[in-house]
Coordinates of C-alpha atoms in Angstrom, one line a residue:
X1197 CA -12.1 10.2 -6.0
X1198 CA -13.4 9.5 -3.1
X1199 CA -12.8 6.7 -0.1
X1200 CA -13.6 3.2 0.4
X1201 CA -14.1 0.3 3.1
X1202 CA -12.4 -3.4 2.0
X1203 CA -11.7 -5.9 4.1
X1204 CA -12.8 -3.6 7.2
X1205 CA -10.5 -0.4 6.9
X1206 CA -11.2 2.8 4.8
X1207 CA -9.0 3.3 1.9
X1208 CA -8.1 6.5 1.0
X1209 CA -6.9 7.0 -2.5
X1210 CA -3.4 9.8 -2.4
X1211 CA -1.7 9.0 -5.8
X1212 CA 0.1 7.4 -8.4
X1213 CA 3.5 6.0 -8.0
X1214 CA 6.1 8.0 -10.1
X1215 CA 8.2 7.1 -13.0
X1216 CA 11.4 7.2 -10.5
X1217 CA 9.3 5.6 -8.2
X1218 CA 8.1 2.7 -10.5
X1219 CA 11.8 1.7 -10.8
X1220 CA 13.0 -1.4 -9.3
X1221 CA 16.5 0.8 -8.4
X1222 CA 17.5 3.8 -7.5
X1223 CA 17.7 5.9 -4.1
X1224 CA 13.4 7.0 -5.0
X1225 CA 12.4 3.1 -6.0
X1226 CA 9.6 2.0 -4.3
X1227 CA 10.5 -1.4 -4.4
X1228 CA 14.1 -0.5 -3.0
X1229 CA 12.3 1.2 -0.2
X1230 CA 9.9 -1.8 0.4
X1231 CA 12.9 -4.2 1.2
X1232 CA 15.1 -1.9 3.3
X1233 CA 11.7 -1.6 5.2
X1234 CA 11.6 -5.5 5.6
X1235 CA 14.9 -5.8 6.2
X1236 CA 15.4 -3.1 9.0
X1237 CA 14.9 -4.5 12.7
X1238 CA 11.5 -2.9 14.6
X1239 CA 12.8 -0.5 17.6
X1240 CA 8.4 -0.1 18.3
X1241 CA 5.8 -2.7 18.8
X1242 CA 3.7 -2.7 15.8
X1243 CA 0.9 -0.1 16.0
X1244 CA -3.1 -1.8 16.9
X1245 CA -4.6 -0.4 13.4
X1246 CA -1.5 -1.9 11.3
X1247 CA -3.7 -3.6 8.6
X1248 CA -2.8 -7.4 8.4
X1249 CA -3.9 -7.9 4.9
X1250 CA -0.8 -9.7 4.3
X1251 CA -2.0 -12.8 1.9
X1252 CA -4.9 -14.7 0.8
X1253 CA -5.3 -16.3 4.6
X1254 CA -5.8 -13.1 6.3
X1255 CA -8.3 -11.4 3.9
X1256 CA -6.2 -10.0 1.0
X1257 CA -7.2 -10.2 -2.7
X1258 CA -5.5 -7.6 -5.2
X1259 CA -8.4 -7.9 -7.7
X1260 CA -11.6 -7.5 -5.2
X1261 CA -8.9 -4.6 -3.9
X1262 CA -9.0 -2.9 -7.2
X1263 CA -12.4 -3.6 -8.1
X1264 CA -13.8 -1.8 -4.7
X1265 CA -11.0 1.0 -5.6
X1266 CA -12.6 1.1 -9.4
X1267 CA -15.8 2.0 -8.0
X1268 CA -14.5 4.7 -6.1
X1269 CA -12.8 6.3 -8.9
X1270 CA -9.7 5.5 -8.2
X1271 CA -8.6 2.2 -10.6
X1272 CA -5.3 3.9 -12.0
X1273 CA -3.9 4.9 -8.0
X1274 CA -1.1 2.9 -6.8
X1275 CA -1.0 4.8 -3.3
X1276 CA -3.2 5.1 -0.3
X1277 CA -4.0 5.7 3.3
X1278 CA -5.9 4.0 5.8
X1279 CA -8.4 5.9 8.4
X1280 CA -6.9 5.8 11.5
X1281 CA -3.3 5.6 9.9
X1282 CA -2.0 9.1 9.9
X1283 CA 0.4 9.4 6.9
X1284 CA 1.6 6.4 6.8
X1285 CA 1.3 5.0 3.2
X1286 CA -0.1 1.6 1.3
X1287 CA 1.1 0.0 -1.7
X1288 CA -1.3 -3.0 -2.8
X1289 CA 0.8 -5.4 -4.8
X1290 CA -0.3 -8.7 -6.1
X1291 CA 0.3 -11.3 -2.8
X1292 CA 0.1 -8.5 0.0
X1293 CA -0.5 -4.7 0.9
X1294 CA 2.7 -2.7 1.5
X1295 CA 3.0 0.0 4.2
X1296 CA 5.2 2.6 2.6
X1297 CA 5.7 5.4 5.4
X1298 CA 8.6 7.5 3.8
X1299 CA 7.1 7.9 0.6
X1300 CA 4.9 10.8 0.6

């Protein structure tokens, strides 16, 4: 698999989400992770490269997100980086891209 530009950043593809992982509970869930995020108050401005492909309005679209991934060889990841993002991890779901830093 290799990388691949959408939208203006380079996706990199790092792996699938575990079973654990895939839950919608549980101390490893994903999704549990995803809303302590969004609940948590920011002690640091947001950093400059923070992608802002939040919804339709500012540029995201799951499927052209997928089909850009499917030509890299990587339809069946669920996790990636971003050039210029250290390890800070993405998880595109249907209306928005995740950041998911803890999960690696």
């Amino acid at each position: 698999m290799k990388g691949f530009r959408f939208k203006g950043f380079t996706f990199r593809p790092f792996r699938q989400l575990t079973a654990e992982e895939k839950r919608t509970s549980g101390q490893n869930s994903a999704w549990r992770r995803v809303r302590t995020q969004e609940t948590a108050p920011q002690t640091t401005p947001e950093p400059a490269l923070e992608p802002v492909l939040k919804d339709k309005e500012s540029g995201w679209d799951y499927r052209a997100f997928y089909q850009a991934a499917k030509q890299a060889g990587a339809s069946k990841i669920d996790l990636f980086m971003v050039a210029g993002r250290g390890s800070q991890l993405f998880l595109p779901v249907q209306n928005n891209l995740l950041a998911l830093p803890e999960l690696a």
